[in-house]
Coordinates of C-alpha atoms in Angstrom, one line a residue:
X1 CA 115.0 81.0 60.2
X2 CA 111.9 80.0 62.3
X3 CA 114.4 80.4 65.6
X4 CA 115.9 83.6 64.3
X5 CA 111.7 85.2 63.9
X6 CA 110.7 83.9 67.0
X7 CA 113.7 85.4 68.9
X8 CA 112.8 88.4 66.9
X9 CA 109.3 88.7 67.9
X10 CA 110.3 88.0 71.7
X11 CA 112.9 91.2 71.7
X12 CA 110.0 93.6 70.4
X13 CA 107.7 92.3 72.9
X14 CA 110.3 92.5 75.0
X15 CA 111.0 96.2 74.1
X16 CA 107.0 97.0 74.3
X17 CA 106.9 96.1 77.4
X18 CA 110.0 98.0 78.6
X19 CA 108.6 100.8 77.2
X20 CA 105.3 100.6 78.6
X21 CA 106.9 100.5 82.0
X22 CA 109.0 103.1 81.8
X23 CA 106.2 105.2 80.2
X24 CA 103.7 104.3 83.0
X25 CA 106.8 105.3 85.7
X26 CA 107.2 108.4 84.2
X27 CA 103.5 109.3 84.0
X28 CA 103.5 108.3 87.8
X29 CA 106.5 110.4 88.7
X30 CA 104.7 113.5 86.9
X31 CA 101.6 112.4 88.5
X32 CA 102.9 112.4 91.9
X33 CA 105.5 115.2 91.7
X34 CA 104.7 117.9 89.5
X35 CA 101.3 118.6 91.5
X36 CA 103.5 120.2 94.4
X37 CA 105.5 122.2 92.0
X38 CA 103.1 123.6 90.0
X39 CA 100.7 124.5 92.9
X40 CA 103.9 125.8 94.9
X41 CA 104.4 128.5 92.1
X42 CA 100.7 129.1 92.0
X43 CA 100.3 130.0 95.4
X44 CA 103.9 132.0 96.0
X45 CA 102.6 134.5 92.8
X46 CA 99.0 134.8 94.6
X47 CA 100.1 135.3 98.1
X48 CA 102.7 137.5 96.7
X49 CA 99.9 139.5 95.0
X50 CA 97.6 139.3 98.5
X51 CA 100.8 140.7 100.6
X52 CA 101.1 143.9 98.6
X53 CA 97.3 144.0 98.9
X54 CA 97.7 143.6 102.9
X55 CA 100.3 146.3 102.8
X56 CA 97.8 148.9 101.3
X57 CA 95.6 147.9 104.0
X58 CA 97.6 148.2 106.5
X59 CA 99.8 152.1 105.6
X60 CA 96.4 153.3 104.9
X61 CA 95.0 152.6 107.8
X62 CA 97.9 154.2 109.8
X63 CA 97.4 157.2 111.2
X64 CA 101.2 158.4 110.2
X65 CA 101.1 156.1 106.7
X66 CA 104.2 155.0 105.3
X67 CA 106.2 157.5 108.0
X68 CA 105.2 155.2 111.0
X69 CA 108.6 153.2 109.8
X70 CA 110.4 156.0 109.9
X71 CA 109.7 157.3 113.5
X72 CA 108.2 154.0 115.0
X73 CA 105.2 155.9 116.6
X74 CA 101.5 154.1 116.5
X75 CA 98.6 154.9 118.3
X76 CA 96.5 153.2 120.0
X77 CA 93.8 153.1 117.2
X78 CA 97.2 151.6 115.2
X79 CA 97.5 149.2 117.7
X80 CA 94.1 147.8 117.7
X81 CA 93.5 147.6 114.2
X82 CA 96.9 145.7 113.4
X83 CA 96.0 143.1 116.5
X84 CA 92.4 142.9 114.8
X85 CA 94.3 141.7 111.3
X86 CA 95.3 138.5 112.5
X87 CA 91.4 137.4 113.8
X88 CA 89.5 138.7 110.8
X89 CA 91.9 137.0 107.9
X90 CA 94.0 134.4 106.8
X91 CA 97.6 135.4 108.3
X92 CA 98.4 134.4 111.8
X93 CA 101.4 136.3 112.0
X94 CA 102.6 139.5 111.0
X95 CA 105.3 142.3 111.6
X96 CA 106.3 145.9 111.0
X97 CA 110.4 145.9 110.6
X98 CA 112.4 148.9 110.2
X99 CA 115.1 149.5 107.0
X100 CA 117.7 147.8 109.4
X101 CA 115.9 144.8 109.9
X102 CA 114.4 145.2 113.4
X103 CA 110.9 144.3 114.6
X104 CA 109.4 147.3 115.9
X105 CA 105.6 145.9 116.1
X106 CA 104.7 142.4 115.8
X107 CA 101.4 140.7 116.8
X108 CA 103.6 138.4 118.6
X109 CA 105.1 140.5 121.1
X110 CA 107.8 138.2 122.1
X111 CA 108.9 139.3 118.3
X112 CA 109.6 142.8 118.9
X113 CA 112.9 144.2 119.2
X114 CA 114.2 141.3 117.2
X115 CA 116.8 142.0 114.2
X116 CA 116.8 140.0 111.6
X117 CA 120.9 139.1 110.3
X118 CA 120.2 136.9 107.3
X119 CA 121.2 138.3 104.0
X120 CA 118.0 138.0 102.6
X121 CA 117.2 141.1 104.2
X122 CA 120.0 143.1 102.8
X123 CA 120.7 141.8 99.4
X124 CA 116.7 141.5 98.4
X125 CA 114.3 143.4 100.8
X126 CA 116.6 146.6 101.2
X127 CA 116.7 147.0 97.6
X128 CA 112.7 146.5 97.1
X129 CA 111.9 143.0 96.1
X130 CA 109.6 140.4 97.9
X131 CA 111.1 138.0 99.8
X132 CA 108.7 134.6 100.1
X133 CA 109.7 131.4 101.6
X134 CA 107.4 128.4 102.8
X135 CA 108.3 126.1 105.2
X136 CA 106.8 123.1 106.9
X137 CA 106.3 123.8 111.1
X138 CA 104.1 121.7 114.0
X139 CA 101.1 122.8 114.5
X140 CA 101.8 124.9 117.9
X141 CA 104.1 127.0 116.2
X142 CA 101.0 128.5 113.9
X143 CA 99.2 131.6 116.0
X144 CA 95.9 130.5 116.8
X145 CA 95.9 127.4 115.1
X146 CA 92.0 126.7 115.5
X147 CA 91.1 130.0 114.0
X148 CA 93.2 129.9 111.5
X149 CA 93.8 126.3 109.8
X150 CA 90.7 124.4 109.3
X151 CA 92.0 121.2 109.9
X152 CA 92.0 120.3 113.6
X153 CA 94.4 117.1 113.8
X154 CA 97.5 118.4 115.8
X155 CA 99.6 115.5 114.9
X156 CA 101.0 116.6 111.0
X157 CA 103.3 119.3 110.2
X158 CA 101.4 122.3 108.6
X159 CA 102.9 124.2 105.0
X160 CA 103.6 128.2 106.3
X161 CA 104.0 130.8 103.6
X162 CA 106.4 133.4 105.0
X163 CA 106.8 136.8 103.0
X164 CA 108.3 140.1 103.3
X165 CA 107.0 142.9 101.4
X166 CA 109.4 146.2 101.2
X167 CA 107.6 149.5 101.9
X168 CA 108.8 152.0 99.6
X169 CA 108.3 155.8 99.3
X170 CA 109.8 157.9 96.2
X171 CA 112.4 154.9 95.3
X172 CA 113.7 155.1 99.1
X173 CA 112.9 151.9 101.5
X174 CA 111.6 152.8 104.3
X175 CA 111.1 148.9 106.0
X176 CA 109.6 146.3 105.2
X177 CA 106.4 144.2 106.3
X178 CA 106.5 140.3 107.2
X179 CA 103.2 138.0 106.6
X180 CA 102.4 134.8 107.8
X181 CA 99.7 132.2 106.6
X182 CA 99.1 128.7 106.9
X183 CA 98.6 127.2 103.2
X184 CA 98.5 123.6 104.2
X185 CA 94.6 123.0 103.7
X186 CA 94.9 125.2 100.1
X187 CA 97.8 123.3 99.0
X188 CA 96.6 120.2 99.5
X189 CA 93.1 120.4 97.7
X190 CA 95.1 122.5 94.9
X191 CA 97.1 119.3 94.7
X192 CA 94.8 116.9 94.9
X193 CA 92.6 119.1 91.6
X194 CA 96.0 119.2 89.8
X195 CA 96.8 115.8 90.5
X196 CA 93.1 114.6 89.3
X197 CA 92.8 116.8 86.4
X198 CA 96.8 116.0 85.3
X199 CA 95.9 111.7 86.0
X200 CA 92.9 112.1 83.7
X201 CA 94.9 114.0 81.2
X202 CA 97.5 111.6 81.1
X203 CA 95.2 108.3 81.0
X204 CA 93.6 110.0 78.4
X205 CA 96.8 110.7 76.3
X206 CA 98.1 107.2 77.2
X207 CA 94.8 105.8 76.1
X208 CA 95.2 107.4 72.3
X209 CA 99.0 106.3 72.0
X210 CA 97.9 102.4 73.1
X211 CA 95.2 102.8 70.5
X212 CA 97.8 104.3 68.0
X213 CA 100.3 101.5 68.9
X214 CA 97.5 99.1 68.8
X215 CA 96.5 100.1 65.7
X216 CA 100.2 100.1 64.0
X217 CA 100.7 97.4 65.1
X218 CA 97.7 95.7 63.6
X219 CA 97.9 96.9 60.2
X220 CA 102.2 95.9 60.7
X221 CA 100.8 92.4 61.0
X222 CA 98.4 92.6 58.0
X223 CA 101.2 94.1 55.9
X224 CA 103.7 91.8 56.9
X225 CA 101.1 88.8 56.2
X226 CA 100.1 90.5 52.7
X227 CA 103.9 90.2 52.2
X228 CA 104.9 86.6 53.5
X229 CA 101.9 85.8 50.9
X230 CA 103.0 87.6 48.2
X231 CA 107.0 86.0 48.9
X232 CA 105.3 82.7 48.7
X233 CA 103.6 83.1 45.2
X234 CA 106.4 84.8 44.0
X235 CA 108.7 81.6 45.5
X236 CA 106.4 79.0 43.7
X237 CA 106.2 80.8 40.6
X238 CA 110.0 81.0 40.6
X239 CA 110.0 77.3 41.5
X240 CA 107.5 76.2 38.5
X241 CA 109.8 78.0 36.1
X242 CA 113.0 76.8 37.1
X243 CA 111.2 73.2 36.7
X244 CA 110.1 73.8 33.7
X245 CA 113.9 75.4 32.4
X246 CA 114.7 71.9 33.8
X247 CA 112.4 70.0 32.1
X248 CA 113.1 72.5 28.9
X249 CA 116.9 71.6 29.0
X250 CA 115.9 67.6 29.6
X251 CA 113.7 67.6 26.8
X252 CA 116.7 69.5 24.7
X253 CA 119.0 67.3 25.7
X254 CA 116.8 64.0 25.5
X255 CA 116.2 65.1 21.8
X256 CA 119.9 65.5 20.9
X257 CA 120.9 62.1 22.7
X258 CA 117.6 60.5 20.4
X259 CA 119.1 61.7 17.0
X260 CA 122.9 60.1 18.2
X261 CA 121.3 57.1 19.6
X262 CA 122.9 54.1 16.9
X263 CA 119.8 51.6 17.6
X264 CA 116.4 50.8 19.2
X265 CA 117.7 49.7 22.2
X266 CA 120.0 52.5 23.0
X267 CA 117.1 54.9 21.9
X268 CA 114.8 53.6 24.5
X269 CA 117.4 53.0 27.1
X270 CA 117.7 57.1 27.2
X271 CA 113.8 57.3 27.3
X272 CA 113.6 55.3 30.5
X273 CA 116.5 57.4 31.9
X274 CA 115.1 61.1 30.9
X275 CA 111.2 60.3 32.1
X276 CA 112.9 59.1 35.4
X277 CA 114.3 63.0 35.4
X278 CA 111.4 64.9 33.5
X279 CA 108.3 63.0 35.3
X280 CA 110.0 62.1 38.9
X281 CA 107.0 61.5 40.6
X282 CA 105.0 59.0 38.0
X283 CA 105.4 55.9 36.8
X284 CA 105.4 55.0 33.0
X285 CA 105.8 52.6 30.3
X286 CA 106.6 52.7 26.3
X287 CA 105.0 50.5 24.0
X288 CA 105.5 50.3 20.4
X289 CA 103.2 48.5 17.5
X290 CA 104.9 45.7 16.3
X291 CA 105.4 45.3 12.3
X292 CA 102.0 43.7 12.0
X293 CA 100.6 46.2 13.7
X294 CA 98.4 43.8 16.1
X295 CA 100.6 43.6 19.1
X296 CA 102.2 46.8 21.8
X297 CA 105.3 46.0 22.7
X298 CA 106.5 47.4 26.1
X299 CA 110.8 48.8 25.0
X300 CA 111.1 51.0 28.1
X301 CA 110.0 51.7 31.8
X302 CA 110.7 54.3 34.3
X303 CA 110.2 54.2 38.0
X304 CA 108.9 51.0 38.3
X305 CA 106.4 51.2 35.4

């Protein structure tokens, strides 16, 4: 029974354990991964809401408006305040596309004139939905990458944010406008916050349920001593009054075998045997008073009495 308690206990400390790890893993793996999820939605709802913002900007700075996508025509006032986007905000990139997909303006100029044949631009943009993607590019790849990332270390990849916002008139869609910004200095200190604030949220939560489990399992110990207690009174009670049925049914028995006994001898005889039974543990001698009362005489012995 010992054996079988110990290889109890060692299987739930066993368990613990497993379950400790595999609770510290997961925390890790949320830790470490949902950071970059979370922050990734974060920042494709606000750079959707700073595109449409941009593409106020820009139609109302147009001298034509929206129409310019229709007829293709800036002036030169157009031209310099687009070109002028690019140094005095975040995006790095941007273009001016037609409803068929083609690059009519671009502040890269090696851009214009191209058409764009994904799907994408079809299926989502043509019928007036955003279009965001980000993507992971070298450094020489961002326009003016010491203007616009504030990190100066050519060597890692930078995070690019890449969305096209539709520019609709009366339900119609007349093109569409494409942004570019870098989001790799943003997205990293957003990750690192999330990743602080979510580490001291989980320490925190794993710090109550230790406690808890701590705690349960102290007063599981205290309970389960209270009861090994209580199982051993109960046990020795039950053992003093079996021994004394026992003793009961030897002193019933010794008193039927003393009324059959046919002499002294015999009488004594089952004395000697019975104490041997009732008092196992003592040793003992009868004495009788002989006829003239003067003298003890020793008629029976039990266990070495």
């Amino acid at each position: 029974m010992t054996d079988f308690k110990r290889s109890r206990s060692a299987l739930k400390g066993l368990a613990l354990v497993v379950f400790c790890i595999a609770t510290f893993a997961g925390v890790f793996g949320l830790v470490t991964m949902a950071p970059t999820v979370i922050v990734d939605k974060m920042l494709e709802r606000d750079i959707k809401t700073q595109a449409h913002l941009w593409e106020t900007r820009v139609i109302t700075r147009l001298a034509a408006g929206k129409s310019v996508f229709e007829n293709r025509w800036l002036t030169e006032i157009d031209k310099e305040f687009l070109k002028n986007i690019t140094l005095s905000s975040d995006i790095y990139r941007f273009a001016l596309f037609t409803r068929e997909g083609r690059v009519f303006w671009s502040s890269n100029e090696d851009e214009i004139g191209r058409t764009i044949s994904a799907s994408f631009f079809a299926d989502i943009i043509a019928t007036g939905e955003d279009y965001y993607t980000h993507m992971a590019v070298r450094p020489s790849e961002v326009d003016d990458f010491d203007l616009h990332a504030v990190a100066r270390e050519e060597g890692g990849l930078r995070e690019v944010a890449e969305i096209f916002t539709p520019v609709v008139r009366n339900g119609e869609v007349l093109g569409a406008i494409e942004f570019f910004t870098d989001i790799t200095d943003i997205r990293n200190t957003f990750i690192l916050r999330v990743r602080i604030g979510l580490g001291v949220i989980c320490a925190t939560v794993l710090g109550l349920v230790t406690a808890i489990v701590l705690v349960i399992r102290r007063a599981n110990r205290v309970a389960v001593r209270r009861l090994n207690a209580q199982t051993v009174t109960e046990r020795e009670l039950l053992e003093a009054q079996l021994q004394m049925a026992r003793e009961v049914r030897l002193l019933g028995e010794l008193n039927e075998w003393l009324q059959s006994s046919r002499s002294l001898d015999e009488l004594f005889d089952m004395v000697g045997r019975f104490m041997t039974h009732i008092l196992p543990v003592c040793e003992g001698s009868v004495y009788v008073y002989s006829n003239s009362r003067d003298v003890l005489d020793g008629w029976a012995s039990w266990n070495g009495g």
